[in-house]
Amino acid sequence: MTSSAPEIRTICCIGAGYVGGPTMAVIADRCPQIRVTVVDLNEVRIAAWNAADLSKLPVYEPGLDAVVGRCRGRNLFFTTAVEESIAGADMVFLSVNTPTKTKGLGAGQASDLRWVEASARQVAACAQGHTIVVEKSTLPVRTAETVKAILSAAQGSVEGSHGKTFSVLSNPEFLAEGTAIGDLEQPDRVLIGGEAPAAIEALAAIYANWVPADRILRTNLWSSELSKLTANAFLAQRISSINSIAAFCEATGADVQEVARAIGSDSRIGSKFLKAGPGFGGSCFQKDILNLVYLCGHYGLHEVAAYWQSVVELNTWQQHRIARLVVNRLFGTVTGKRVALLGFAFKADTNDTREAPAIRIARDLLEEGAQLAIYDPKVSTAQMTSDLGRQPAASQQKQAADLSGEGSWLACGSVAEAVHGADAAVILTEWQEFRGLPWQELAAQMRQPAWLFDARAVADVEAVRQAGLRLWRVGDGQQG
Ligand code: NAD
Ligand code: UGA
């Protein structure tokens, strides 16, 4: 740390979500000398972060329980006392949600910044002395200007400001859900954008407790903000690219896994993020690309906007394509048929369902009159109810007896329960347990001729074939 960089003893993080919780837990773990307080307006969420039973934390993330268990009550605290936590902090992270706007100017594309603005105003009102404010949320490029404007209105000359001053940094988070703890403990890089060298070095000094110096990148504010949107856009673009090739493989008899292996061995392309599937989900890829699209349009770059828009469109198409394909293979109708959906989370090792491909696919199948039996090891029935926008059937018997032709759904406690009596099973999340399923036993419980639609290409093809099931596997032109 340079001599001019202030030493950070207290951190407050506004937002106890999928980013705020795990990120602060790892900082507290690696920096026992810093007191870290995570605040949120959501009392239920804070209570869950304080649950004595660590399996009840609001975010399911492998390894998180151990980290929280080590630090909570020592130098990691979760509270709804937003104002006093800000007042006592040397550094405040803004880690609030930034979803796509649903109405007004830019609806459907622009980020809704109301929570960022509200939290910046809270910091402006409550901070004392010099406070470094760090944008941890993913934000449109130049949001720091807004944050600075709000903070500077409270600083210096304003009466009652008690000489409060601020520095603003951008420090986007690159963790992926399901691997958050590993990503935070061994990041490819940490990015810090800012103007004041002392503030940049103060934050760099925190990360230096566990991140090698050459992985801590320093840049200016706008490049930092835009790098985050760009990283997500590039990652999502790879998925749409491979999914487009998957469809082409199915049409031509090629196998997308072979194609991915061949192109991934080119060191310029690389092997990661080339798994074809039911399309990307998660809270950020779509939101961040749409935000990029909006910003490009705002700056008159309409061709650039259209280019990135097509990544989202291909993704939506892939999800509808899979639902259509299930209907077509089941003799053109799923009305009244039991279809097991295996996996509801947007990826394995998380309980997060935001923008999960399962939602769109389930809705399409419900529209076609299917009776869905959904199993996910981590997603609650309440979450599925909210995502599907309708109540589950009262029971399997009631579901089966319903001859109205209306689609219905039910949450199941196991794969075996879900596939019982089903015409098809559809794997939508790559949970480990779906890789070695006893297809012989499961197939015996299904109504024949039965299908397995493996949208994640995780099932053992031999076992499925031997069980007598018909198989469609994403991107495999030989199967189905
Ligand atoms: P989240 O919705 O899980 O959590 C945000 C939390 O902020 C909520 O609990 C909400 O109650 C709280 N909040 C909102 N306004 C508040 C206020 N004024 N005071 C106190 N609390 C307030 O969101 P998330 O998934 O943690 O994402 C947060 C940000 O990080 C987003 O910008 C997202 O794009 C970005 N991001 C997310 C991920 C991810 O994997 N989820 C990864 C990288 C970056
Ligand atoms: C993603 C990025 O990977 C993180 O770097 C970023 O911080 C985060 O978004 C964010 O800004 O929120 P996340 O959405 O948690 O992380 O998970 P990913 O592993 O990126 O997966 C996203 C989606 O793409 C999932 O639905 C996943 O199943 C799908 N995917 C991923 C594929 O279909 N194929 C692949 O090869 C990889």
Coordinates of C-alpha atoms and ligand atoms in Angstrom, one line a residue:
M1 CA 0.0 0.0 0.0
T2 CA 1.3 3.5 -0.8
S3 CA 1.7 5.8 2.1
S4 CA -1.2 8.0 0.9
A5 CA -3.7 5.2 0.7
P6 CA -5.9 5.1 3.7
E7 CA -6.0 1.9 5.7
I8 CA -9.4 0.3 5.6
R9 CA -10.7 -1.0 9.0
T10 CA -14.4 -1.1 8.4
I11 CA -16.4 -2.1 5.3
C12 CA -20.1 -1.8 4.8
C13 CA -21.7 -3.6 1.8
I14 CA -25.2 -2.5 0.8
G15 CA -27.0 -5.6 -0.7
A16 CA -26.9 -9.0 0.8
G17 CA -27.6 -11.0 -2.4
Y18 CA -25.8 -13.5 -4.5
V19 CA -22.9 -11.1 -4.9
G20 CA -22.8 -9.1 -1.6
G21 CA -23.1 -12.1 0.7
P22 CA -20.3 -14.4 -0.8
T23 CA -18.0 -11.5 -1.7
M24 CA -18.0 -10.0 1.7
A25 CA -17.7 -13.4 3.4
V26 CA -14.5 -14.0 1.5
I27 CA -13.1 -10.5 2.2
A28 CA -13.9 -11.1 5.9
D29 CA -12.3 -14.5 5.8
R30 CA -9.1 -13.3 4.2
C31 CA -8.9 -10.0 6.1
P32 CA -9.6 -10.7 9.8
Q33 CA -8.3 -7.2 10.6
I34 CA -11.3 -5.6 8.7
R35 CA -14.8 -5.5 10.2
V36 CA -17.2 -6.3 7.4
T37 CA -20.9 -5.5 7.7
V38 CA -23.4 -6.5 5.1
V39 CA -26.7 -4.6 5.2
D40 CA -30.0 -5.1 3.4
L41 CA -33.5 -3.8 3.6
N42 CA -34.9 -7.3 3.3
E43 CA -35.3 -8.5 6.8
V44 CA -36.0 -12.1 5.8
R45 CA -32.8 -12.3 3.8
I46 CA -30.8 -10.9 6.7
A47 CA -32.4 -13.3 9.2
A48 CA -31.4 -16.1 6.8
W49 CA -27.8 -14.9 6.7
N50 CA -27.9 -15.0 10.5
A51 CA -29.4 -18.5 10.7
A52 CA -27.7 -20.7 13.2
D53 CA -28.1 -23.6 10.8
L54 CA -25.7 -22.8 8.0
S55 CA -27.6 -24.9 5.5
K56 CA -30.3 -22.2 5.7
L57 CA -28.3 -19.4 4.3
P58 CA -30.3 -17.5 1.6
V59 CA -27.8 -18.3 -1.1
Y60 CA -26.8 -21.9 -1.9
E61 CA -23.2 -21.9 -2.9
P62 CA -20.7 -24.8 -2.3
G63 CA -18.2 -23.8 0.4
L64 CA -20.1 -20.7 1.5
D65 CA -21.4 -22.2 4.7
A66 CA -17.8 -22.9 5.9
V67 CA -16.6 -19.4 5.1
V68 CA -19.6 -17.8 6.8
G69 CA -19.2 -20.2 9.7
R70 CA -15.6 -19.1 10.2
C71 CA -16.2 -15.3 10.2
R72 CA -19.8 -14.6 11.2
G73 CA -19.8 -12.9 14.6
R74 CA -16.0 -12.4 14.4
N75 CA -15.6 -9.8 11.7
L76 CA -18.5 -10.5 9.5
F77 CA -22.0 -9.2 10.4
F78 CA -25.4 -9.2 8.6
T79 CA -27.8 -6.5 9.7
T80 CA -30.7 -4.3 8.6
A81 CA -29.1 -1.3 10.4
V82 CA -28.2 0.4 7.1
E83 CA -27.6 3.9 8.4
E84 CA -25.3 3.2 11.3
S85 CA -23.3 0.7 9.3
I86 CA -22.7 3.3 6.6
A87 CA -21.8 5.9 9.2
G88 CA -19.1 3.6 10.7
A89 CA -17.6 2.5 7.4
D90 CA -14.3 3.6 5.7
M91 CA -15.4 1.9 2.5
V92 CA -18.9 1.2 1.2
F93 CA -19.7 -1.3 -1.5
L94 CA -22.8 -0.9 -3.6
S95 CA -23.9 -4.4 -4.4
V96 CA -27.6 -3.9 -5.0
N97 CA -29.7 -5.3 -7.8
T98 CA -29.7 -3.7 -11.3
P99 CA -32.4 -5.5 -13.2
T100 CA -33.7 -4.6 -16.7
K101 CA -36.3 -1.8 -16.6
T102 CA -39.8 -3.1 -17.0
K103 CA -41.5 0.2 -17.8
G104 CA -40.7 3.8 -18.8
L105 CA -37.8 5.0 -20.9
G106 CA -35.6 2.1 -22.1
A107 CA -38.1 -0.5 -20.8
G108 CA -37.0 -4.0 -21.7
Q109 CA -33.4 -3.0 -22.2
A110 CA -31.9 -0.3 -19.9
S111 CA -30.9 -1.2 -16.4
D112 CA -33.2 0.0 -13.6
L113 CA -30.9 2.1 -11.5
R114 CA -33.4 3.0 -8.8
W115 CA -31.7 0.8 -6.2
V116 CA -28.2 2.1 -7.0
E117 CA -29.4 5.7 -6.8
A118 CA -31.3 5.0 -3.5
S119 CA -28.2 3.4 -1.9
A120 CA -25.9 6.2 -3.2
R121 CA -28.3 8.7 -1.5
Q122 CA -28.2 6.7 1.7
V123 CA -24.4 6.8 1.6
A124 CA -24.5 10.5 0.9
A125 CA -26.8 11.1 3.9
C126 CA -25.1 8.8 6.5
A127 CA -21.4 8.6 5.7
Q128 CA -18.9 10.4 8.0
G129 CA -15.4 11.6 7.2
H130 CA -13.8 10.3 4.1
T131 CA -15.6 7.3 2.5
I132 CA -14.6 5.3 -0.5
V133 CA -17.6 4.2 -2.4
V134 CA -17.2 1.1 -4.6
E135 CA -19.5 0.1 -7.4
K136 CA -19.8 -3.7 -7.1
S137 CA -23.1 -4.0 -8.9
T138 CA -22.9 -4.3 -12.7
L139 CA -23.7 -0.9 -14.1
P140 CA -24.1 0.9 -17.4
V141 CA -20.9 2.7 -18.4
R142 CA -20.7 6.2 -16.9
T143 CA -23.0 5.4 -13.9
A144 CA -20.2 6.5 -11.7
E145 CA -20.9 10.0 -12.9
T146 CA -24.4 9.7 -11.3
V147 CA -23.0 8.3 -8.1
K148 CA -20.4 11.0 -7.9
A149 CA -23.0 13.7 -8.5
I150 CA -25.2 12.4 -5.7
L151 CA -22.3 12.1 -3.3
S152 CA -20.8 15.5 -4.2
A153 CA -24.0 17.2 -3.4
A154 CA -23.6 16.0 0.2
Q155 CA -19.9 16.8 0.6
G156 CA -17.8 19.7 1.5
S157 CA -19.7 23.0 1.7
V158 CA -23.2 21.7 2.5
E159 CA -24.2 22.7 5.9
G160 CA -24.2 19.8 8.3
S161 CA -21.9 17.7 6.1
H162 CA -19.3 17.5 8.9
G163 CA -16.6 17.6 6.2
K164 CA -17.6 14.4 4.6
T165 CA -15.8 13.5 1.4
F166 CA -16.0 10.7 -1.1
S167 CA -14.0 8.8 -3.7
V168 CA -15.8 6.6 -6.2
L169 CA -14.4 3.3 -7.6
S170 CA -15.7 0.7 -10.0
N171 CA -14.8 -2.9 -8.9
P172 CA -17.1 -5.2 -11.0
E173 CA -17.6 -8.7 -9.8
F174 CA -16.8 -11.6 -12.2
L175 CA -17.9 -14.6 -10.0
A176 CA -20.1 -17.2 -11.4
E177 CA -22.8 -18.8 -9.3
G178 CA -22.1 -22.3 -8.2
T179 CA -18.3 -21.6 -8.2
A180 CA -18.5 -18.3 -6.4
I181 CA -16.2 -19.2 -3.5
G182 CA -13.4 -20.6 -5.8
D183 CA -13.9 -17.6 -8.1
L184 CA -13.5 -15.2 -5.2
E185 CA -10.6 -17.0 -3.6
Q186 CA -8.7 -17.4 -6.8
P187 CA -9.9 -14.8 -9.3
D188 CA -8.5 -14.6 -12.8
R189 CA -8.3 -10.9 -12.1
V190 CA -9.6 -8.2 -9.9
L191 CA -10.5 -5.0 -11.8
I192 CA -10.4 -1.6 -10.1
G193 CA -11.4 1.5 -12.0
G194 CA -11.0 4.9 -10.5
E195 CA -9.6 8.4 -10.5
A196 CA -8.0 8.9 -7.1
P197 CA -4.8 6.8 -6.8
A198 CA -5.1 6.7 -3.0
A199 CA -8.6 5.1 -3.1
I200 CA -7.5 2.7 -5.8
E201 CA -4.6 1.6 -3.7
A202 CA -6.7 1.2 -0.6
L203 CA -9.0 -1.3 -2.4
A204 CA -6.0 -3.0 -4.0
A205 CA -4.4 -3.4 -0.6
I206 CA -7.5 -5.4 0.6
Y207 CA -7.4 -7.8 -2.3
A208 CA -3.6 -8.1 -2.0
N209 CA -4.3 -10.1 1.2
W210 CA -4.9 -13.1 -1.0
V211 CA -4.8 -12.1 -4.7
P212 CA -1.4 -12.1 -6.5
A213 CA -0.3 -8.6 -7.4
D214 CA -0.3 -9.2 -11.2
R215 CA -3.9 -10.2 -11.1
I216 CA -5.0 -6.8 -9.6
L217 CA -5.7 -4.6 -12.7
R218 CA -6.1 -0.9 -12.3
T219 CA -7.9 1.2 -14.9
N220 CA -10.1 4.2 -15.3
L221 CA -13.8 4.3 -14.3
W222 CA -15.4 4.0 -17.6
S223 CA -13.2 1.2 -18.9
S224 CA -13.9 -0.7 -15.7
E225 CA -17.7 -0.4 -16.0
L226 CA -17.6 -1.3 -19.7
S227 CA -15.3 -4.3 -19.2
K228 CA -17.9 -6.0 -17.0
L229 CA -20.7 -5.6 -19.6
T230 CA -18.3 -6.7 -22.3
A231 CA -17.1 -9.8 -20.4
N232 CA -20.6 -11.0 -20.0
A233 CA -21.5 -10.2 -23.6
F234 CA -18.6 -12.2 -24.9
L235 CA -19.3 -15.2 -22.6
A236 CA -23.0 -15.2 -23.7
Q237 CA -22.1 -14.8 -27.3
R238 CA -20.0 -18.0 -27.1
I239 CA -23.0 -19.9 -25.8
S240 CA -25.3 -18.6 -28.5
S241 CA -22.6 -19.4 -31.1
I242 CA -22.3 -23.0 -29.9
N243 CA -26.1 -23.4 -29.6
S244 CA -26.5 -22.2 -33.2
I245 CA -24.0 -24.8 -34.3
A246 CA -25.7 -27.4 -32.1
A247 CA -28.9 -27.0 -34.1
F248 CA -26.9 -27.2 -37.3
C249 CA -25.2 -30.4 -36.0
E250 CA -28.6 -32.0 -35.4
A251 CA -29.7 -31.2 -38.9
T252 CA -26.5 -32.6 -40.5
G253 CA -25.6 -35.6 -38.4
A254 CA -22.5 -33.9 -36.8
D255 CA -22.0 -33.9 -33.0
V256 CA -21.5 -30.5 -31.3
Q257 CA -19.3 -32.0 -28.6
E258 CA -16.9 -33.2 -31.3
V259 CA -17.0 -29.8 -33.0
A260 CA -16.4 -28.1 -29.6
R261 CA -13.5 -30.3 -28.9
A262 CA -12.0 -29.6 -32.3
I263 CA -12.4 -25.9 -32.2
G264 CA -11.6 -25.6 -28.5
S265 CA -8.1 -27.1 -29.1
D266 CA -7.3 -24.0 -31.0
S267 CA -5.6 -21.9 -28.3
R268 CA -7.0 -18.8 -29.9
I269 CA -10.5 -20.1 -29.3
G270 CA -10.0 -22.0 -26.1
S271 CA -12.1 -24.9 -24.7
K272 CA -14.2 -23.2 -22.1
F273 CA -17.8 -22.0 -22.5
L274 CA -18.5 -24.2 -25.5
K275 CA -21.1 -26.5 -24.0
A276 CA -24.3 -26.5 -26.0
G277 CA -27.5 -26.5 -23.8
P278 CA -30.9 -25.1 -23.4
G279 CA -29.6 -21.6 -23.6
F280 CA -28.0 -19.3 -21.0
G281 CA -30.0 -18.3 -18.0
G282 CA -29.0 -16.4 -14.8
S283 CA -29.7 -12.9 -13.7
C284 CA -27.0 -11.2 -15.7
F285 CA -26.2 -12.3 -19.3
Q286 CA -29.5 -11.3 -20.8
K287 CA -29.8 -8.2 -18.6
D288 CA -26.2 -7.0 -19.3
I289 CA -26.4 -7.6 -23.1
L290 CA -29.8 -5.8 -23.3
N291 CA -28.2 -2.9 -21.4
L292 CA -25.3 -2.9 -23.9
V293 CA -27.8 -2.9 -26.7
Y294 CA -29.6 0.1 -25.1
L295 CA -26.4 2.0 -24.6
C296 CA -25.2 1.4 -28.2
G297 CA -28.6 2.6 -29.5
H298 CA -28.3 5.7 -27.3
Y299 CA -25.0 6.5 -28.9
G300 CA -26.4 5.9 -32.4
L301 CA -24.5 2.6 -33.0
H302 CA -27.5 0.8 -34.3
E303 CA -25.6 -2.0 -36.1
V304 CA -23.6 -2.7 -33.0
A305 CA -26.8 -2.8 -31.0
A306 CA -28.4 -5.3 -33.5
Y307 CA -25.3 -7.5 -33.4
W308 CA -25.5 -8.0 -29.6
Q309 CA -29.3 -8.2 -29.7
S310 CA -29.0 -11.2 -31.9
V311 CA -27.1 -13.1 -29.1
V312 CA -30.2 -12.8 -26.9
E313 CA -32.6 -13.6 -29.8
L314 CA -30.7 -16.8 -30.6
N315 CA -30.9 -17.8 -26.9
T316 CA -34.6 -17.3 -26.7
W317 CA -35.0 -19.2 -30.0
Q318 CA -33.0 -22.2 -28.5
Q319 CA -35.4 -22.4 -25.6
H320 CA -38.5 -22.4 -27.7
R321 CA -36.9 -24.8 -30.1
I322 CA -36.4 -27.4 -27.3
A323 CA -40.0 -27.1 -26.2
R324 CA -41.2 -27.5 -29.8
L325 CA -39.0 -30.4 -30.3
V326 CA -40.4 -32.2 -27.3
V327 CA -43.9 -31.7 -28.6
N328 CA -43.0 -32.9 -32.1
R329 CA -41.3 -36.0 -30.9
L330 CA -44.2 -36.9 -28.7
F331 CA -46.4 -37.4 -31.7
G332 CA -47.2 -33.7 -32.0
T333 CA -49.0 -33.4 -28.7
V334 CA -48.3 -33.3 -25.0
T335 CA -51.8 -32.5 -23.9
G336 CA -52.5 -34.6 -20.8
K337 CA -49.1 -36.3 -21.0
R338 CA -46.8 -36.4 -18.0
V339 CA -43.4 -34.8 -18.8
A340 CA -40.7 -34.9 -16.1
L341 CA -38.4 -31.8 -16.0
L342 CA -35.2 -32.7 -14.4
G343 CA -33.6 -29.5 -13.1
F344 CA -35.1 -26.1 -12.7
A345 CA -32.1 -23.9 -11.6
F346 CA -30.3 -22.0 -14.4
K347 CA -27.2 -24.1 -13.8
A348 CA -26.0 -26.7 -11.4
D349 CA -24.8 -26.0 -7.8
T350 CA -27.1 -23.0 -7.3
N351 CA -30.7 -22.5 -6.1
D352 CA -31.0 -19.5 -8.4
T353 CA -33.7 -19.7 -11.1
R354 CA -33.5 -16.2 -12.5
E355 CA -34.0 -16.4 -16.3
A356 CA -33.6 -20.2 -16.0
P357 CA -34.2 -21.9 -19.4
A358 CA -36.5 -24.2 -17.5
I359 CA -39.0 -21.4 -17.0
R360 CA -39.5 -20.7 -20.7
I361 CA -39.5 -24.3 -21.6
A362 CA -41.9 -25.3 -18.9
R363 CA -44.3 -22.4 -19.8
D364 CA -44.3 -23.5 -23.5
L365 CA -45.1 -27.1 -22.5
L366 CA -47.8 -26.0 -20.1
E367 CA -49.3 -23.9 -22.9
E368 CA -49.4 -27.1 -24.9
G369 CA -51.3 -28.8 -22.1
A370 CA -48.5 -31.0 -20.6
Q371 CA -48.6 -32.3 -17.0
L372 CA -45.2 -31.4 -15.7
A373 CA -43.5 -33.2 -12.9
I374 CA -40.5 -31.0 -11.9
Y375 CA -37.6 -32.1 -9.8
D376 CA -34.7 -29.9 -8.7
P377 CA -32.5 -30.8 -5.7
K378 CA -32.2 -27.1 -4.6
V379 CA -35.1 -25.1 -5.9
S380 CA -38.2 -24.7 -3.6
T381 CA -41.8 -25.3 -4.7
A382 CA -42.5 -21.7 -3.8
Q383 CA -39.8 -20.5 -6.2
M384 CA -41.2 -22.6 -9.0
T385 CA -44.7 -21.3 -8.3
S386 CA -43.5 -17.7 -8.5
D387 CA -41.5 -18.4 -11.7
L388 CA -44.3 -20.3 -13.5
G389 CA -46.9 -17.8 -12.4
R390 CA -49.4 -20.5 -11.4
Q391 CA -50.1 -22.8 -8.4
P392 CA -49.0 -26.4 -8.5
A393 CA -51.6 -29.2 -8.8
A394 CA -53.0 -30.4 -5.5
S395 CA -51.6 -33.9 -6.0
Q396 CA -50.4 -36.3 -8.6
Q397 CA -53.8 -38.0 -8.6
K398 CA -55.6 -34.7 -9.1
Q399 CA -53.2 -33.9 -11.9
A400 CA -53.7 -37.2 -13.7
A401 CA -57.5 -37.0 -13.3
D402 CA -57.7 -33.5 -14.9
L403 CA -59.0 -34.1 -18.4
S404 CA -59.5 -30.4 -19.2
G405 CA -56.4 -30.3 -21.4
E406 CA -55.1 -27.4 -19.4
G407 CA -51.4 -27.8 -18.5
S408 CA -50.5 -28.3 -14.9
W409 CA -47.3 -28.8 -12.8
L410 CA -46.2 -30.5 -9.6
A411 CA -42.9 -30.4 -7.8
C412 CA -41.4 -33.8 -7.0
G413 CA -38.9 -35.0 -4.4
S414 CA -36.8 -37.2 -6.6
V415 CA -36.1 -38.2 -10.2
A416 CA -37.9 -41.5 -9.7
E417 CA -41.0 -39.7 -8.5
A418 CA -40.9 -37.3 -11.4
V419 CA -40.5 -39.9 -14.2
H420 CA -43.1 -42.2 -12.8
G421 CA -45.7 -42.7 -15.5
A422 CA -44.1 -40.0 -17.7
D423 CA -43.9 -40.1 -21.5
A424 CA -40.7 -38.2 -21.4
A425 CA -37.9 -36.8 -19.1
V426 CA -36.2 -33.5 -20.1
I427 CA -32.8 -32.8 -18.5
L428 CA -32.5 -29.0 -18.1
T429 CA -29.9 -28.5 -15.5
E430 CA -26.6 -30.3 -15.3
W431 CA -26.8 -31.5 -11.7
Q432 CA -24.2 -34.1 -10.9
E433 CA -26.9 -36.6 -9.9
F434 CA -28.3 -36.6 -13.5
R435 CA -25.0 -38.0 -14.9
G436 CA -25.3 -41.5 -13.4
L437 CA -29.1 -42.1 -13.3
P438 CA -30.2 -45.8 -13.3
W439 CA -32.1 -45.5 -16.6
Q440 CA -33.0 -49.2 -16.6
E441 CA -35.0 -48.8 -13.4
L442 CA -36.4 -45.4 -14.3
A443 CA -37.5 -46.5 -17.8
A444 CA -39.5 -49.3 -16.3
Q445 CA -41.6 -46.7 -14.5
M446 CA -42.3 -44.6 -17.6
R447 CA -45.1 -45.0 -20.2
Q448 CA -43.7 -46.5 -23.4
P449 CA -42.5 -45.5 -25.9
A450 CA -40.7 -43.1 -23.6
W451 CA -38.2 -40.4 -24.4
L452 CA -35.2 -38.8 -22.8
F453 CA -34.5 -35.2 -24.0
D454 CA -31.1 -34.4 -22.7
A455 CA -30.7 -30.7 -23.2
R456 CA -27.4 -30.7 -21.2
A457 CA -25.8 -33.8 -22.8
V458 CA -25.0 -35.3 -19.4
A459 CA -26.8 -38.6 -19.4
D460 CA -24.9 -41.8 -20.2
V461 CA -26.0 -42.6 -23.8
E462 CA -25.3 -46.3 -23.5
A463 CA -27.4 -46.7 -20.3
V464 CA -30.2 -44.7 -21.9
R465 CA -30.1 -46.8 -25.1
Q466 CA -30.0 -50.1 -23.1
A467 CA -33.0 -49.0 -21.1
G468 CA -34.9 -48.8 -24.4
L469 CA -35.5 -45.1 -24.2
R470 CA -35.6 -42.9 -27.2
L471 CA -33.0 -40.2 -26.9
W472 CA -32.6 -36.7 -28.1
R473 CA -29.3 -35.1 -27.1
V474 CA -28.6 -31.4 -27.7
G475 CA -26.3 -31.0 -30.7
D476 CA -26.0 -34.7 -31.5
G477 CA -27.1 -35.4 -35.1
Q478 CA -26.9 -39.2 -34.4
Q479 CA -29.4 -39.3 -31.5
G480 CA -33.1 -38.8 -32.1
Ligands
NAD1 P1 -29.7 -9.7 -5.5 O1 -31.0 -9.3 -6.0 O2 -29.5 -11.1 -5.1 O3 -29.2 -8.8 -4.3 C1 -29.4 -7.4 -4.2 C2 -29.8 -7.1 -2.8 O4 -29.8 -5.7 -2.6 C3 -31.2 -7.5 -2.4 O5 -31.2 -8.4 -1.3 C4 -31.9 -6.2 -2.1 O6 -32.9 -6.3 -1.0 C5 -30.8 -5.3 -1.7 N1 -31.0 -3.8 -1.8 C6 -31.5 -3.2 -2.9 N2 -31.6 -1.8 -2.6 C7 -31.1 -1.7 -1.3 C8 -30.9 -0.6 -0.4 N3 -31.2 0.7 -0.9 N4 -30.5 -0.8 0.8 C9 -30.2 -2.0 1.2 N5 -30.3 -3.1 0.5 C10 -30.8 -3.0 -0.8 O7 -28.6 -9.3 -6.7 P2 -27.2 -10.0 -7.0 O8 -27.4 -11.2 -7.8 O9 -26.4 -10.1 -5.7 O10 -26.6 -8.9 -7.9 C11 -26.2 -7.7 -7.5 C12 -25.4 -7.0 -8.6 O11 -24.2 -7.7 -8.9 C13 -26.1 -6.8 -9.9 O12 -25.8 -5.6 -10.5 C14 -25.6 -7.9 -10.7 O13 -25.7 -7.6 -12.1 C15 -24.2 -8.0 -10.3 N6 -23.6 -9.4 -10.4 C16 -24.3 -10.5 -10.1 C17 -23.7 -11.7 -10.2 C18 -24.4 -13.0 -9.9 O14 -23.8 -14.0 -10.1 N7 -25.6 -13.0 -9.4 C19 -22.3 -11.8 -10.6 C20 -21.6 -10.6 -10.9 C21 -22.3 -9.4 -10.8
UGA2 C1 -21.9 -15.3 -15.4 C2 -20.4 -15.1 -15.7 O1 -19.8 -16.3 -15.9 C3 -19.7 -14.4 -14.5 O2 -18.3 -14.1 -14.8 C4 -20.4 -13.1 -14.2 O3 -19.8 -12.5 -13.0 C5 -21.9 -13.4 -13.9 O4 -22.5 -14.0 -15.0 C6 -22.7 -12.2 -13.6 O5 -22.3 -11.1 -14.0 O6 -23.7 -12.4 -13.1 P1 -23.3 -17.0 -14.0 O7 -24.5 -16.4 -14.8 O8 -23.4 -17.2 -12.6 O9 -22.0 -16.2 -14.3 O10 -23.0 -18.5 -14.6 P2 -22.3 -19.0 -15.9 O11 -21.5 -20.2 -15.5 O12 -21.6 -18.0 -16.7 O13 -23.5 -19.6 -16.7 C7 -24.5 -18.8 -17.3 C8 -25.4 -19.6 -18.1 O14 -24.8 -20.1 -19.3 C9 -26.0 -20.8 -17.4 O15 -27.3 -21.0 -17.7 C10 -25.1 -22.0 -18.0 O16 -25.8 -23.2 -17.9 C11 -24.9 -21.5 -19.4 N1 -23.7 -22.1 -20.0 C12 -22.5 -21.8 -19.6 C13 -23.9 -22.9 -21.1 O17 -25.0 -23.2 -21.6 N2 -22.7 -23.4 -21.7 C14 -21.5 -23.1 -21.3 O18 -20.5 -23.6 -21.9 C15 -21.4 -22.3 -20.2

